[in-house]
Short mmCIF file of C-alpha atoms in Angstrom, two decimals:
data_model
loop_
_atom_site.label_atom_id
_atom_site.label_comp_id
_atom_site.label_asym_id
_atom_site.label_seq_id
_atom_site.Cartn_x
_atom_site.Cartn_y
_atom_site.Cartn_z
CA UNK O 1371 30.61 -2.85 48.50
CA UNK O 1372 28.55 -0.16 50.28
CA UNK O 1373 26.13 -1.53 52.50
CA UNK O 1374 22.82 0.40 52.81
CA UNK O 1375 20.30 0.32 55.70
CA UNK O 1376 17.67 -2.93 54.39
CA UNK O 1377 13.89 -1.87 55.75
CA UNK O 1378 12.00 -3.91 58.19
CA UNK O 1379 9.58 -5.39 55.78
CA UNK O 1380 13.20 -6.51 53.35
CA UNK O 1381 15.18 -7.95 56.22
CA UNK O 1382 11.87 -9.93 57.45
CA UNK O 1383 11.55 -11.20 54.31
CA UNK O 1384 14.79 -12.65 53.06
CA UNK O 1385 14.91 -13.93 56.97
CA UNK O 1386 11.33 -15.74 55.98
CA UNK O 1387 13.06 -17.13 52.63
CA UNK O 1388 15.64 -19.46 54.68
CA UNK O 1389 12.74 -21.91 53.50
CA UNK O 1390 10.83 -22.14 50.21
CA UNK O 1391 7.69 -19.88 50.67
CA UNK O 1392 5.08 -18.20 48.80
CA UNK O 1393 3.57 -14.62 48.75
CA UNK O 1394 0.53 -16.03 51.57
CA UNK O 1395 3.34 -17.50 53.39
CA UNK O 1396 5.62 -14.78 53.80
CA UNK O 1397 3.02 -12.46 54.81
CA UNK O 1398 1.93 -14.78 57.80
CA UNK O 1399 5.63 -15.14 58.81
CA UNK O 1400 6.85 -11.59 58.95
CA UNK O 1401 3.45 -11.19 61.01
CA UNK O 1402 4.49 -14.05 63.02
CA UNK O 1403 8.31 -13.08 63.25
CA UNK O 1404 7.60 -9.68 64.65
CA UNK O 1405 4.50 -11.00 66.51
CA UNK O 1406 2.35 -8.63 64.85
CA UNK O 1407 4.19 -5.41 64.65
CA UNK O 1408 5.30 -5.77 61.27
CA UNK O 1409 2.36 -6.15 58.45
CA UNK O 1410 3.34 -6.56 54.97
CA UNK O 1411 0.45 -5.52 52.34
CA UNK O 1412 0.07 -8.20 49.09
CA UNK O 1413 1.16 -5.33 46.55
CA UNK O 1414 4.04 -3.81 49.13
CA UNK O 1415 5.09 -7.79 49.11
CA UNK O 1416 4.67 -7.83 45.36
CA UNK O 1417 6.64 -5.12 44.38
CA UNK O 1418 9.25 -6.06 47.52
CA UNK O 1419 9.74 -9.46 45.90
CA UNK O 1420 10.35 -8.26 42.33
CA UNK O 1421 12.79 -6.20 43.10
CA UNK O 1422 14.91 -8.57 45.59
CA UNK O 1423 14.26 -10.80 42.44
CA UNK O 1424 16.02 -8.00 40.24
CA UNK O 1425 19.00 -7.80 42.68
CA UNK O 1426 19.37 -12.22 42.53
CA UNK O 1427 19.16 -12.16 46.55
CA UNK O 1428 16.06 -14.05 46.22
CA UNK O 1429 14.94 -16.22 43.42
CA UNK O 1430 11.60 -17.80 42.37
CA UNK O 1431 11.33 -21.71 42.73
CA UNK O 1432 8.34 -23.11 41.47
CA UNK O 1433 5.39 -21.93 38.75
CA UNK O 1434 3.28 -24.64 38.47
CA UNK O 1435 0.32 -23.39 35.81
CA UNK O 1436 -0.92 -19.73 35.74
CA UNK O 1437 -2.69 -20.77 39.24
CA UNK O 1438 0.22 -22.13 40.74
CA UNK O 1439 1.26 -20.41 43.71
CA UNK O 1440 4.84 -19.28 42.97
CA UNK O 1441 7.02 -20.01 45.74
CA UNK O 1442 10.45 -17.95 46.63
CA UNK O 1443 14.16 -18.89 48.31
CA UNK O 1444 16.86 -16.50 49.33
CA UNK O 1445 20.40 -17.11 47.44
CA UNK O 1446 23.92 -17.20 48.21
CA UNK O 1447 24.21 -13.63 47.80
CA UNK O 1448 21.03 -12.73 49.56
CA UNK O 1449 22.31 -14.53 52.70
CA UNK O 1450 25.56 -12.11 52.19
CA UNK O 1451 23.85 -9.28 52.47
CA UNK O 1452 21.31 -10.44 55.40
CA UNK O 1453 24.67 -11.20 57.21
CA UNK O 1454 26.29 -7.96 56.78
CA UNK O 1455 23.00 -6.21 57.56
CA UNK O 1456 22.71 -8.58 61.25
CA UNK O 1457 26.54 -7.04 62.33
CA UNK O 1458 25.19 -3.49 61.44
CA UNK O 1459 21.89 -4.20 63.29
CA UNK O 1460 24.17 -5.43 66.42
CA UNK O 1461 26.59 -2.62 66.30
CA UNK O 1462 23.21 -0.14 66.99
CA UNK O 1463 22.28 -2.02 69.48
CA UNK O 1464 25.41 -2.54 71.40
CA UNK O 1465 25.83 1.42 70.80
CA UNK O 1466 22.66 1.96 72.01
CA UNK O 1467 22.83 -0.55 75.13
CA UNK O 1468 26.36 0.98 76.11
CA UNK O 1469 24.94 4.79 75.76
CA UNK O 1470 21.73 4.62 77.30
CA UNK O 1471 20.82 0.78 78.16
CA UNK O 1472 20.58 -0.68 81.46
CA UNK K 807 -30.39 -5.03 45.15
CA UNK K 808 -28.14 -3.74 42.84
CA UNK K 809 -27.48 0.22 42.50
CA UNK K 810 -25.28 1.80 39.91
CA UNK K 811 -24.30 5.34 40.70
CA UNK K 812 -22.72 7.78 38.28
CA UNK K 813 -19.44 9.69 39.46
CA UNK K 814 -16.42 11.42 37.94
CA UNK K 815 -13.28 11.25 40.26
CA UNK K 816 -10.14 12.76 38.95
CA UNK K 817 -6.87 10.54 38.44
CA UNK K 818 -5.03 12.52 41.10
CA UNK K 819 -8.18 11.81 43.41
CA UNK K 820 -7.83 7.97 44.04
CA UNK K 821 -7.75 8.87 47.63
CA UNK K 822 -11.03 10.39 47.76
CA UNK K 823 -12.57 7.95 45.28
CA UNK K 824 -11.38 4.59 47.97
CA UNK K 825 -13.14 6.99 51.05
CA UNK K 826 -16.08 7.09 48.74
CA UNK K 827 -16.21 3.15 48.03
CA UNK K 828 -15.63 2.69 51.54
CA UNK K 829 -18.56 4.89 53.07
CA UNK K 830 -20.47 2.91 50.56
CA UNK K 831 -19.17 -0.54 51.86
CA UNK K 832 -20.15 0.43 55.35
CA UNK K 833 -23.43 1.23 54.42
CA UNK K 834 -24.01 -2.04 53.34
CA UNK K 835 -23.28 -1.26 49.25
CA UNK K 836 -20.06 -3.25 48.14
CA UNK K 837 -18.48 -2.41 44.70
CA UNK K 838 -19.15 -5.18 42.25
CA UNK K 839 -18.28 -3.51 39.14
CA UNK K 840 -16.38 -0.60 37.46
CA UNK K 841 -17.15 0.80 33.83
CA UNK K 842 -14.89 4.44 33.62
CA UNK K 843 -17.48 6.46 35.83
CA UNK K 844 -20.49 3.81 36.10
CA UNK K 845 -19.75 2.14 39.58
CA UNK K 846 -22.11 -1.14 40.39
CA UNK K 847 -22.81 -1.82 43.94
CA UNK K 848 -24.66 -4.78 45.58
CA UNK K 849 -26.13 -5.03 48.65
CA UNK K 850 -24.78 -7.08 51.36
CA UNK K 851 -25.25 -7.65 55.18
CA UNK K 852 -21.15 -8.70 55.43
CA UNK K 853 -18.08 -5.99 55.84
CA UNK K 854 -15.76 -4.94 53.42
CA UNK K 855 -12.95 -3.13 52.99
CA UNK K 856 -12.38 -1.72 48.77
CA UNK K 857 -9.05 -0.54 47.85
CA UNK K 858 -7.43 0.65 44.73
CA UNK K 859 -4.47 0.16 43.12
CA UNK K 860 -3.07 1.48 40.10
CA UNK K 861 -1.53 -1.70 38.02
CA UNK K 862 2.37 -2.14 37.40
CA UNK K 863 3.23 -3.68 34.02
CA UNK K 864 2.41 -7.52 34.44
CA UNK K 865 -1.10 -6.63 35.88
CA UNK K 866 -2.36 -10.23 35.23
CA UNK K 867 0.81 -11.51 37.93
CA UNK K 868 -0.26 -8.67 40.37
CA UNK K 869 -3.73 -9.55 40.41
CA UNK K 870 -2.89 -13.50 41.09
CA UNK K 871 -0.77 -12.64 44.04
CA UNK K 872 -3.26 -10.62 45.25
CA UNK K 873 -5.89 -13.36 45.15
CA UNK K 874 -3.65 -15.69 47.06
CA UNK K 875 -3.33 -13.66 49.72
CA UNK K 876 -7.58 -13.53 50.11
CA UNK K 877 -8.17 -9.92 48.36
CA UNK K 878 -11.08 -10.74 45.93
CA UNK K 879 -10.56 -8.86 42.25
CA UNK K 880 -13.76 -6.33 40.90
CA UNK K 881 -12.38 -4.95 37.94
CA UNK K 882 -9.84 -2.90 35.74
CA UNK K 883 -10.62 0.70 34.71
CA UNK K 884 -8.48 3.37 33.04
CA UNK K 885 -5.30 0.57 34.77
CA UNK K 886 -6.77 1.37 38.10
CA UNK K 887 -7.45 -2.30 39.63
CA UNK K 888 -10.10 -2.60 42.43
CA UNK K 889 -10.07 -5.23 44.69
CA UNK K 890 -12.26 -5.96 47.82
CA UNK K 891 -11.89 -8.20 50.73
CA UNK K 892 -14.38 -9.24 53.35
CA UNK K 893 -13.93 -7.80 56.91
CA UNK K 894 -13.50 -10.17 59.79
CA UNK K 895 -12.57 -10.36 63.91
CA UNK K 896 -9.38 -12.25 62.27
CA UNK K 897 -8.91 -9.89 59.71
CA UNK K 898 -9.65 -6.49 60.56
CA UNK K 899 -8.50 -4.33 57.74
CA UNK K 900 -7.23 -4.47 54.18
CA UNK K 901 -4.65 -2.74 52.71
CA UNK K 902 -2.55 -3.02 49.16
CA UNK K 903 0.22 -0.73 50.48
CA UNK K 904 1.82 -0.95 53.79
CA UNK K 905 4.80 1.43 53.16
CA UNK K 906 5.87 4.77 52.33
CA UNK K 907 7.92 3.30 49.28
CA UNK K 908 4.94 0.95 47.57
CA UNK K 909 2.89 4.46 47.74
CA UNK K 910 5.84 6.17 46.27
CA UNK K 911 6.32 3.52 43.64
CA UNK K 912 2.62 3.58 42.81
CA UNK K 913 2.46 7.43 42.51
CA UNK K 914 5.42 7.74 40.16
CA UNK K 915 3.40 4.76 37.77
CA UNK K 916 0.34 7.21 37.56
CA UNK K 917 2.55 10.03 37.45
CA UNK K 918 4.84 8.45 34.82
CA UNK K 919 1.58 8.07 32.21
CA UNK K 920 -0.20 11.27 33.61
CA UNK K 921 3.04 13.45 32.62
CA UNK K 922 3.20 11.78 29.17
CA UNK K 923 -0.25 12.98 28.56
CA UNK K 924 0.41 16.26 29.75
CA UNK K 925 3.77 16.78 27.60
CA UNK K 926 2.13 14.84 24.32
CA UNK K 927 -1.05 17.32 24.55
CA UNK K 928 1.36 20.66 25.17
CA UNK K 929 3.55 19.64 22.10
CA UNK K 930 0.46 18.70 19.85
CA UNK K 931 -0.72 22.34 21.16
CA UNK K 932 2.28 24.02 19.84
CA UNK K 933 2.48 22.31 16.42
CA UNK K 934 -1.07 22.46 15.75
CA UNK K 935 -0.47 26.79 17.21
CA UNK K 936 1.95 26.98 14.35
CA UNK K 937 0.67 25.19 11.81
CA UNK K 938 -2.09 27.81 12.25
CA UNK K 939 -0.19 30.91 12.14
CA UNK K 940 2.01 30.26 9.23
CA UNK K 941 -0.99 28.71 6.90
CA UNK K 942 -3.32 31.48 7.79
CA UNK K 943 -1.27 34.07 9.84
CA UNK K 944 -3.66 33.91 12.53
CA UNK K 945 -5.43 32.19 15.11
CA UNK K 946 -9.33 33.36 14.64
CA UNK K 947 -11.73 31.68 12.86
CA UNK K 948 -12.95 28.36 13.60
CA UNK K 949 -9.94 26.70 12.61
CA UNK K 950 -8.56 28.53 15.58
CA UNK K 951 -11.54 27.36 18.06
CA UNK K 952 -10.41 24.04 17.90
CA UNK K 953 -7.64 25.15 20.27
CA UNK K 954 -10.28 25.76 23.11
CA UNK K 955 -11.29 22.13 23.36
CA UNK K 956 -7.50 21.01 23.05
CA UNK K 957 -6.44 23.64 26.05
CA UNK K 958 -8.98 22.87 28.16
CA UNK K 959 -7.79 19.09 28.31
CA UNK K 960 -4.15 20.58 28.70
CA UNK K 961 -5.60 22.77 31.62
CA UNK K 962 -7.10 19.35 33.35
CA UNK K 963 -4.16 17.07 32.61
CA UNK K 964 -1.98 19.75 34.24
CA UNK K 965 -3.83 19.85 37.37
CA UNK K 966 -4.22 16.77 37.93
CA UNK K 967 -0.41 16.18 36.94
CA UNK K 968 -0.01 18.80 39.49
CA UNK K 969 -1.51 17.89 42.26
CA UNK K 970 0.16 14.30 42.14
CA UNK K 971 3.39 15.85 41.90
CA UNK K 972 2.33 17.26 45.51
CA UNK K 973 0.97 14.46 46.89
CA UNK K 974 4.44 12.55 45.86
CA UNK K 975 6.09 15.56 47.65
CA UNK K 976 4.45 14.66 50.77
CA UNK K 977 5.42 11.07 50.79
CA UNK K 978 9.11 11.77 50.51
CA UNK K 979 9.08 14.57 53.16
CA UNK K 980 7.52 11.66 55.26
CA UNK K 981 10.24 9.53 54.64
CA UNK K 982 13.29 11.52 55.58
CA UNK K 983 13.04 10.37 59.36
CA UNK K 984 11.26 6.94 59.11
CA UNK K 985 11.66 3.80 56.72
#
């Protein structure tokens, strides 16, 4: 399988969804994560999270009522590809460190 | 104190239209209501920050997340969704979209039911062009003036199909170096 480039905000998320989260949750620990750098939006989340749903890396884990704050987990597969995009993450930064690093 | 004030803002010019509502905010005037070009302001001594957000499909599940995550929910008008949320030290700004792609993704929905418009209203143009010259063999008389209204609309969906065509044209060029 090909293995594209994930964005920041896509690789901080399925790395928040080790543990059962919701939409609130994820946004504080991205923000966390990245102490601050990284902000996720509610509708960039939104969309972000339908679409991993789409591609079954993440899926949704609880719906309690129309109120209920829907919470979200990463899957098998989504752990694949978070692993796969990790060794391509290292292999720029090695690159990088052996070019032009101290 | 409540003021209403009357303004027309084109679809393409949702930009300009969230400036507006935020010059408003800051002058103490946060948007409480939305009826197509009636907007309903209150005034307040707190900060906020209005943004817009044209609605994907399950609107009703969009508008829940965005409430959990503090953004308070005016109103729905023409599927543009405005939401508000209050200014603090802790929480400087508000924004729906954080990305390049989100923006992208939200252009192409407006663009997506903009372009319909703007294809439906050229075909209905041709037939109704036709129908004309083969019943009557020409276009004057006031059976023919009833194409004026019909083109002008054409004219104004094509603009504003236009200029978000542009403005979507921007966002990709933007996105060829960074992610």
């Amino acid at each position: 399988m090909k293995h594209d480039a994930l964005t920041e905000g896509v690789y901080y998320i399925l790395l928040s969804l080790q543990q059962p989260l919701h939409g609130y949750g994820i946004m504080q620990n991205v923000s966390d994560l990245s102490n601050g750098r990284v902000t996720l939006a509610a509708g960039t989340l939104y969309g972000a999270l339908n679409t991993l749903i789409k591609k079954e890396w993440i899926v949704q884990i609880s719906d309690e009522g129309p109120k209920g704050k829907k919470e979200y987990m990463i899957t098998a597969e989504g752990k694949d590809v978070l692993k796969k995009e990790l060794i391509r993450l290292t292999e720029l930064v090695e690159n990088g460190n052996k070019i032009i690093g101290g | 104190m409540t003021k209403v004030v009357n303004k027309v803002f084109l679809m393409s010019d949702y930009d300009k239209e969230e400036q507006w509502l935020n010059e408003m905010a800051d002058k103490g005037f946060v948007l409480t209501k939305v009826i197509y070009t009636k907007y309903y302001f209150e005034e307040t001594k707190r900060r906020y920050k209005v943004r817009l957000s044209y609605m994907p499909k399950k609107y009703k599940a969009f508008i829940s997340f965005l409430e959990e995550s503090g953004a308070h929910y005016i109103g729905r008008t023409n599927n543009w969704g405005y939401f508000s949320k209050e200014i603090t030290q802790e929480n400087p700004t508000f924004e729906i979209y954080s990305d390049n792609q989100s923006k992208l993704n939200q252009i192409n929905r407006v663009l997506k039911v903009m372009g319909g418009f703007t294809v439906a209203c050229s075909l209905f143009i041709i037939a109704v062009t036709l129908y004309f010259l083969i019943t009557y063999h020409s276009l004057a008389g006031k059976w023919g003036l009833s194409l004026i209204p019909l083109a002008i609309v054409w004219i104004l969906y094509s603009i504003i199909t236009v200029i978000l065509i542009y403005k979507r044209q921007h966002l990709i060029k933007e996105r060829e170096i960074f992610e």
